PDB file of C-alpha atoms in Angstrom:
ATOM      1  CA  UNK A  21      -3.416  32.074  26.898  1.00 45.00           C
ATOM      2  CA  UNK A  22      -2.841  34.379  23.952  1.00 46.00           C
ATOM      3  CA  UNK A  23      -0.369  32.094  22.180  1.00 48.00           C
ATOM      4  CA  UNK A  24      -3.093  29.485  21.714  1.00 48.00           C
ATOM      5  CA  UNK A  25      -4.480  31.808  19.051  1.00 45.00           C
ATOM      6  CA  UNK A  26      -1.303  32.267  17.035  1.00 52.00           C
ATOM      7  CA  UNK A  27      -3.194  32.782  13.775  1.00 56.00           C
ATOM      8  CA  UNK A  28      -4.027  36.298  14.911  1.00 69.00           C
ATOM      9  CA  UNK A  29      -1.617  38.998  13.800  1.00 84.00           C
ATOM     10  CA  UNK A  30       0.505  40.906  16.367  1.00 91.00           C
ATOM     11  CA  UNK A  31      -0.918  44.209  17.560  1.00 96.00           C
ATOM     12  CA  UNK A  32       0.138  47.208  19.634  1.00 97.00           C
ATOM     13  CA  UNK A  33      -1.295  48.428  22.938  1.00 98.00           C
ATOM     14  CA  UNK A  34      -0.203  51.884  24.150  1.00 97.00           C
ATOM     15  CA  UNK A  35       0.966  51.743  27.755  1.00 97.00           C
ATOM     16  CA  UNK A  36       2.164  55.268  28.605  1.00 97.00           C
ATOM     17  CA  UNK A  37       3.902  58.155  26.802  1.00 97.00           C
ATOM     18  CA  UNK A  38       6.877  56.510  25.097  1.00 97.00           C
ATOM     19  CA  UNK A  39       5.787  53.005  26.138  1.00 98.00           C
ATOM     20  CA  UNK A  40       3.952  50.270  24.226  1.00 98.00           C
ATOM     21  CA  UNK A  41       3.101  46.571  24.495  1.00 98.00           C
ATOM     22  CA  UNK A  42       3.766  44.731  21.230  1.00 98.00           C
ATOM     23  CA  UNK A  43       1.478  41.738  21.564  1.00 98.00           C
ATOM     24  CA  UNK A  44       2.788  38.467  20.043  1.00 97.00           C
ATOM     25  CA  UNK A  45       5.681  40.327  18.430  1.00 98.00           C
ATOM     26  CA  UNK A  46       8.198  37.592  19.347  1.00 98.00           C
ATOM     27  CA  UNK A  47       5.852  34.622  18.990  1.00 97.00           C
ATOM     28  CA  UNK A  48       7.045  33.410  15.594  1.00 96.00           C
ATOM     29  CA  UNK A  49      10.672  33.463  16.786  1.00 97.00           C
ATOM     30  CA  UNK A  50      10.181  32.010  20.244  1.00 98.00           C
ATOM     31  CA  UNK A  51      11.940  28.727  19.434  1.00 97.00           C
ATOM     32  CA  UNK A  52      15.054  30.546  18.198  1.00 98.00           C
ATOM     33  CA  UNK A  53      15.065  32.807  21.251  1.00 98.00           C
ATOM     34  CA  UNK A  54      14.772  29.869  23.630  1.00 98.00           C
ATOM     35  CA  UNK A  55      17.596  28.097  21.822  1.00 98.00           C
ATOM     36  CA  UNK A  56      19.661  31.238  22.254  1.00 98.00           C
ATOM     37  CA  UNK A  57      18.929  31.261  25.985  1.00 98.00           C
ATOM     38  CA  UNK A  58      20.144  27.670  26.246  1.00 98.00           C
ATOM     39  CA  UNK A  59      23.361  28.598  24.472  1.00 98.00           C
ATOM     40  CA  UNK A  60      23.942  31.591  26.732  1.00 98.00           C
ATOM     41  CA  UNK A  61      23.244  29.619  29.919  1.00 98.00           C
ATOM     42  CA  UNK A  62      25.639  26.862  28.826  1.00 98.00           C
ATOM     43  CA  UNK A  63      28.463  29.412  28.976  1.00 98.00           C
ATOM     44  CA  UNK A  64      27.233  31.661  31.807  1.00 98.00           C
ATOM     45  CA  UNK A  65      24.822  29.637  33.974  1.00 98.00           C
ATOM     46  CA  UNK A  66      21.752  31.056  35.658  1.00 98.00           C
ATOM     47  CA  UNK A  67      22.395  32.190  39.225  1.00 97.00           C
ATOM     48  CA  UNK A  68      20.589  33.975  42.063  1.00 96.00           C
ATOM     49  CA  UNK A  69      22.469  37.214  42.579  1.00 93.00           C
ATOM     50  CA  UNK A  70      23.034  38.729  46.014  1.00 91.00           C
ATOM     51  CA  UNK A  71      21.917  42.323  46.512  1.00 86.00           C
ATOM     52  CA  UNK A  72      24.286  44.842  48.155  1.00 85.00           C
ATOM     53  CA  UNK A  73      22.132  44.471  51.277  1.00 83.00           C
ATOM     54  CA  UNK A  74      22.837  40.743  51.430  1.00 86.00           C
ATOM     55  CA  UNK A  75      19.510  39.450  50.121  1.00 87.00           C
ATOM     56  CA  UNK A  76      19.309  36.650  47.559  1.00 92.00           C
ATOM     57  CA  UNK A  77      17.227  37.615  44.536  1.00 92.00           C
ATOM     58  CA  UNK A  78      14.416  35.153  43.780  1.00 93.00           C
ATOM     59  CA  UNK A  79      14.816  35.580  40.023  1.00 96.00           C
ATOM     60  CA  UNK A  80      17.579  33.473  38.449  1.00 98.00           C
ATOM     61  CA  UNK A  81      19.687  35.555  36.052  1.00 98.00           C
ATOM     62  CA  UNK A  82      22.401  35.505  33.434  1.00 98.00           C
ATOM     63  CA  UNK A  83      23.557  37.917  30.714  1.00 98.00           C
ATOM     64  CA  UNK A  84      24.858  38.154  27.187  1.00 98.00           C
ATOM     65  CA  UNK A  85      26.354  40.951  25.123  1.00 98.00           C
ATOM     66  CA  UNK A  86      29.350  43.230  25.575  1.00 97.00           C
ATOM     67  CA  UNK A  87      28.252  44.022  29.133  1.00 97.00           C
ATOM     68  CA  UNK A  88      26.260  42.187  31.788  1.00 97.00           C
ATOM     69  CA  UNK A  89      24.277  43.472  34.760  1.00 96.00           C
ATOM     70  CA  UNK A  90      25.520  42.178  38.073  1.00 94.00           C
ATOM     71  CA  UNK A  91      25.921  43.062  41.756  1.00 90.00           C
ATOM     72  CA  UNK A  92      28.624  43.305  44.383  1.00 85.00           C
ATOM     73  CA  UNK A  93      28.840  44.565  47.962  1.00 80.00           C
ATOM     74  CA  UNK A  94      29.021  48.155  46.709  1.00 81.00           C
ATOM     75  CA  UNK A  95      25.986  48.156  44.456  1.00 84.00           C
ATOM     76  CA  UNK A  96      24.702  47.307  40.992  1.00 90.00           C
ATOM     77  CA  UNK A  97      26.913  47.584  37.929  1.00 91.00           C
ATOM     78  CA  UNK A  98      27.599  46.508  34.381  1.00 95.00           C
ATOM     79  CA  UNK A  99      30.701  44.446  33.786  1.00 95.00           C
ATOM     80  CA  UNK A 100      32.302  42.963  30.627  1.00 97.00           C
ATOM     81  CA  UNK A 101      33.111  39.757  32.528  1.00 97.00           C
ATOM     82  CA  UNK A 102      30.955  37.220  34.329  1.00 97.00           C
ATOM     83  CA  UNK A 103      31.970  37.193  38.020  1.00 95.00           C
ATOM     84  CA  UNK A 104      31.054  33.490  38.214  1.00 95.00           C
ATOM     85  CA  UNK A 105      33.172  32.264  35.296  1.00 97.00           C
ATOM     86  CA  UNK A 106      35.687  35.163  35.141  1.00 97.00           C
ATOM     87  CA  UNK A 107      35.225  35.145  31.375  1.00 97.00           C
ATOM     88  CA  UNK A 108      33.516  37.535  29.012  1.00 98.00           C
ATOM     89  CA  UNK A 109      29.751  37.244  28.871  1.00 98.00           C
ATOM     90  CA  UNK A 110      28.497  35.201  25.895  1.00 98.00           C
ATOM     91  CA  UNK A 111      27.988  37.038  22.626  1.00 98.00           C
ATOM     92  CA  UNK A 112      24.406  38.175  22.101  1.00 98.00           C
ATOM     93  CA  UNK A 113      22.741  35.641  19.769  1.00 98.00           C
ATOM     94  CA  UNK A 114      21.731  36.978  16.364  1.00 98.00           C
ATOM     95  CA  UNK A 115      18.100  36.033  17.024  1.00 98.00           C
ATOM     96  CA  UNK A 116      18.166  38.310  20.088  1.00 98.00           C
ATOM     97  CA  UNK A 117      19.656  41.374  18.411  1.00 98.00           C
ATOM     98  CA  UNK A 118      17.438  41.039  15.326  1.00 98.00           C
ATOM     99  CA  UNK A 119      14.230  40.830  17.322  1.00 98.00           C
ATOM    100  CA  UNK A 120      15.286  43.668  19.610  1.00 98.00           C
ATOM    101  CA  UNK A 121      16.020  45.946  16.664  1.00 98.00           C
ATOM    102  CA  UNK A 122      12.699  45.211  15.005  1.00 98.00           C
ATOM    103  CA  UNK A 123      10.769  45.778  18.248  1.00 98.00           C
ATOM    104  CA  UNK A 124      12.593  49.046  18.899  1.00 98.00           C
ATOM    105  CA  UNK A 125      11.806  50.258  15.380  1.00 98.00           C
ATOM    106  CA  UNK A 126       8.147  49.302  15.801  1.00 98.00           C
ATOM    107  CA  UNK A 127       8.006  51.300  19.037  1.00 98.00           C
ATOM    108  CA  UNK A 128       9.666  54.370  17.517  1.00 97.00           C
ATOM    109  CA  UNK A 129      13.241  53.888  18.766  1.00 98.00           C
ATOM    110  CA  UNK A 130      15.049  53.063  15.536  1.00 97.00           C
ATOM    111  CA  UNK A 131      18.436  54.227  16.849  1.00 96.00           C
ATOM    112  CA  UNK A 132      18.482  51.858  19.845  1.00 97.00           C
ATOM    113  CA  UNK A 133      21.745  49.882  19.960  1.00 95.00           C
ATOM    114  CA  UNK A 134      21.710  47.491  22.939  1.00 97.00           C
ATOM    115  CA  UNK A 135      24.989  46.113  24.228  1.00 97.00           C
ATOM    116  CA  UNK A 136      23.559  44.185  27.175  1.00 98.00           C
ATOM    117  CA  UNK A 137      20.815  41.598  27.505  1.00 98.00           C
ATOM    118  CA  UNK A 138      19.744  40.454  30.961  1.00 98.00           C
ATOM    119  CA  UNK A 139      18.058  37.023  30.932  1.00 98.00           C
ATOM    120  CA  UNK A 140      15.668  36.393  33.835  1.00 98.00           C
ATOM    121  CA  UNK A 141      14.156  33.020  34.756  1.00 98.00           C
ATOM    122  CA  UNK A 142      11.045  33.032  36.931  1.00 98.00           C
ATOM    123  CA  UNK A 143       9.758  29.991  38.808  1.00 98.00           C
ATOM    124  CA  UNK A 144       6.559  29.624  40.846  1.00 97.00           C
ATOM    125  CA  UNK A 145       6.307  32.454  43.379  1.00 97.00           C
ATOM    126  CA  UNK A 146       9.212  34.397  41.872  1.00 96.00           C
ATOM    127  CA  UNK A 147       8.688  38.125  41.590  1.00 95.00           C
ATOM    128  CA  UNK A 148      10.562  41.287  40.720  1.00 93.00           C
ATOM    129  CA  UNK A 149       9.877  44.146  43.114  1.00 93.00           C
ATOM    130  CA  UNK A 150       9.086  47.638  41.855  1.00 96.00           C
ATOM    131  CA  UNK A 151      12.254  49.327  40.635  1.00 95.00           C
ATOM    132  CA  UNK A 152      13.656  51.780  38.117  1.00 95.00           C
ATOM    133  CA  UNK A 153      16.213  50.823  35.466  1.00 94.00           C
ATOM    134  CA  UNK A 154      18.706  53.589  36.211  1.00 93.00           C
ATOM    135  CA  UNK A 155      22.131  51.913  36.233  1.00 92.00           C
ATOM    136  CA  UNK A 156      22.700  52.834  32.591  1.00 93.00           C
ATOM    137  CA  UNK A 157      24.752  55.987  31.781  1.00 90.00           C
ATOM    138  CA  UNK A 158      22.542  57.044  28.857  1.00 87.00           C
ATOM    139  CA  UNK A 159      18.929  57.182  30.015  1.00 92.00           C
ATOM    140  CA  UNK A 160      17.743  58.370  26.630  1.00 91.00           C
ATOM    141  CA  UNK A 161      18.003  54.829  25.293  1.00 96.00           C
ATOM    142  CA  UNK A 162      14.836  52.738  25.769  1.00 98.00           C
ATOM    143  CA  UNK A 163      14.320  49.311  27.352  1.00 98.00           C
ATOM    144  CA  UNK A 164      13.086  46.352  25.291  1.00 98.00           C
ATOM    145  CA  UNK A 165      11.634  43.461  27.312  1.00 98.00           C
ATOM    146  CA  UNK A 166      10.579  40.113  25.795  1.00 98.00           C
ATOM    147  CA  UNK A 167       8.299  37.611  27.583  1.00 98.00           C
ATOM    148  CA  UNK A 168       8.538  33.861  26.929  1.00 98.00           C
ATOM    149  CA  UNK A 169       6.770  30.955  28.589  1.00 98.00           C
ATOM    150  CA  UNK A 170       4.294  31.259  31.440  1.00 98.00           C
ATOM    151  CA  UNK A 171       2.200  34.429  31.696  1.00 98.00           C
ATOM    152  CA  UNK A 172       2.920  37.030  34.359  1.00 98.00           C
ATOM    153  CA  UNK A 173       1.414  40.282  35.571  1.00 98.00           C
ATOM    154  CA  UNK A 174       3.619  43.269  34.718  1.00 98.00           C
ATOM    155  CA  UNK A 175       3.266  46.332  36.931  1.00 98.00           C
ATOM    156  CA  UNK A 176       3.994  49.720  35.368  1.00 98.00           C
ATOM    157  CA  UNK A 177       3.752  52.877  37.438  1.00 97.00           C
ATOM    158  CA  UNK A 178       5.274  56.343  37.316  1.00 97.00           C
ATOM    159  CA  UNK A 179       8.310  58.305  38.399  1.00 97.00           C
ATOM    160  CA  UNK A 180       7.497  57.832  42.090  1.00 97.00           C
ATOM    161  CA  UNK A 181       7.307  54.436  43.777  1.00 96.00           C
ATOM    162  CA  UNK A 182       3.833  55.198  45.151  1.00 96.00           C
ATOM    163  CA  UNK A 183       2.339  56.342  41.837  1.00 97.00           C
ATOM    164  CA  UNK A 184      -0.711  54.380  40.646  1.00 97.00           C
ATOM    165  CA  UNK A 185       0.145  51.107  38.930  1.00 97.00           C
ATOM    166  CA  UNK A 186      -1.129  49.607  35.714  1.00 98.00           C
ATOM    167  CA  UNK A 187      -1.234  45.806  35.787  1.00 98.00           C
ATOM    168  CA  UNK A 188      -0.832  44.117  32.418  1.00 98.00           C
ATOM    169  CA  UNK A 189      -0.903  40.385  31.740  1.00 98.00           C
ATOM    170  CA  UNK A 190       2.094  39.513  29.589  1.00 98.00           C
ATOM    171  CA  UNK A 191       1.907  36.314  27.563  1.00 98.00           C
ATOM    172  CA  UNK A 192       4.365  34.201  25.606  1.00 98.00           C
ATOM    173  CA  UNK A 193       5.756  36.305  22.755  1.00 98.00           C
ATOM    174  CA  UNK A 194       4.750  39.736  24.084  1.00 98.00           C
ATOM    175  CA  UNK A 195       7.310  42.554  23.980  1.00 98.00           C
ATOM    176  CA  UNK A 196       7.211  45.736  26.066  1.00 98.00           C
ATOM    177  CA  UNK A 197       9.230  48.774  24.994  1.00 98.00           C
ATOM    178  CA  UNK A 198       9.530  51.910  27.079  1.00 98.00           C
ATOM    179  CA  UNK A 199      11.625  55.064  26.857  1.00 97.00           C
ATOM    180  CA  UNK A 200      11.238  58.824  26.560  1.00 96.00           C
ATOM    181  CA  UNK A 201       8.908  60.159  29.267  1.00 97.00           C
ATOM    182  CA  UNK A 202       8.432  56.638  30.647  1.00 97.00           C
ATOM    183  CA  UNK A 203      12.097  55.608  30.724  1.00 98.00           C
ATOM    184  CA  UNK A 204      12.415  55.851  34.526  1.00 97.00           C
ATOM    185  CA  UNK A 205       8.934  54.653  35.419  1.00 98.00           C
ATOM    186  CA  UNK A 206       8.806  52.111  38.241  1.00 98.00           C
ATOM    187  CA  UNK A 207       7.933  48.588  37.121  1.00 98.00           C
ATOM    188  CA  UNK A 208       7.962  45.015  38.386  1.00 97.00           C
ATOM    189  CA  UNK A 209       6.536  41.508  38.073  1.00 98.00           C
ATOM    190  CA  UNK A 210       3.987  40.037  40.475  1.00 98.00           C
ATOM    191  CA  UNK A 211       4.694  36.544  41.888  1.00 97.00           C
ATOM    192  CA  UNK A 212       4.532  33.945  39.134  1.00 98.00           C
ATOM    193  CA  UNK A 213       1.607  31.554  39.380  1.00 97.00           C
ATOM    194  CA  UNK A 214       1.948  27.789  39.019  1.00 97.00           C
ATOM    195  CA  UNK A 215       1.623  26.509  35.468  1.00 97.00           C
ATOM    196  CA  UNK A 216       3.088  24.498  32.631  1.00 97.00           C
ATOM    197  CA  UNK A 217       4.048  25.898  29.250  1.00 98.00           C
ATOM    198  CA  UNK A 218       4.651  23.719  26.207  1.00 97.00           C
ATOM    199  CA  UNK A 219       8.083  25.255  25.521  1.00 97.00           C
ATOM    200  CA  UNK A 220       9.356  26.394  28.924  1.00 98.00           C
ATOM    201  CA  UNK A 221       7.704  24.023  31.393  1.00 97.00           C
ATOM    202  CA  UNK A 222       7.242  25.598  34.819  1.00 98.00           C
ATOM    203  CA  UNK A 223       9.187  28.750  33.967  1.00 98.00           C
ATOM    204  CA  UNK A 224       8.765  32.232  32.566  1.00 98.00           C
ATOM    205  CA  UNK A 225      11.805  33.612  30.753  1.00 98.00           C
ATOM    206  CA  UNK A 226      12.443  37.263  30.044  1.00 98.00           C
ATOM    207  CA  UNK A 227      14.977  39.056  27.875  1.00 98.00           C
ATOM    208  CA  UNK A 228      15.687  42.672  28.803  1.00 98.00           C
ATOM    209  CA  UNK A 229      17.777  44.650  26.317  1.00 98.00           C
ATOM    210  CA  UNK A 230      19.621  47.771  27.444  1.00 97.00           C
ATOM    211  CA  UNK A 231      22.275  50.185  26.273  1.00 97.00           C
ATOM    212  CA  UNK A 232      24.729  49.908  29.139  1.00 95.00           C
ATOM    213  CA  UNK A 233      27.623  51.928  27.734  1.00 90.00           C
ATOM    214  CA  UNK A 234      27.439  55.627  26.997  1.00 70.00           C
ATOM    215  CA  UNK A 235      26.798  56.462  23.362  1.00 64.00           C
ATOM    216  CA  UNK A 236      25.346  59.496  21.663  1.00 53.00           C
TER     217      UNK A 236
END
């Protein structure tokens, strides 16, 4: 696993036009990020959301920030309140917003101002099917995605679901940023393999930062 060789400096791997993998970018701050996840989940617990079609999502999720991504019987939406607790989503931890800003700057999106962070927890066999992130009103803003814990294979395609896929192993501390021409590219996570990570045990955790309100 890449994080066994932490003495190596982070590096960048181009993924597609407007998209890059920032290897190890979050590694030095992983402990703070995981602490932040614990704090968020203590207020808004992880849950398996139900899709509009009635299916239970295998990924356990929660949110933080001004808005949170959720579902109801009419579709997918962003809401300022957690439908489970009926309270506002937890404030985005400073460690989250700082890392996100620095990753966005490194990827060429210095003006990115996320107001939503979706926290995903993957267990053995959990996957995220190919999809586009298109529930946001301003599709000019990029996506910043942070991987923590067990490694997983990230699939990154094109504007059509059947476009050829790139498969990239994401390790603890890797950050993927995509926007511009790649903003609506289909992407997903292959089923998580069994494993144990020193910091996260049997899980992979993912932070996905988005701009969910409209802003110029």
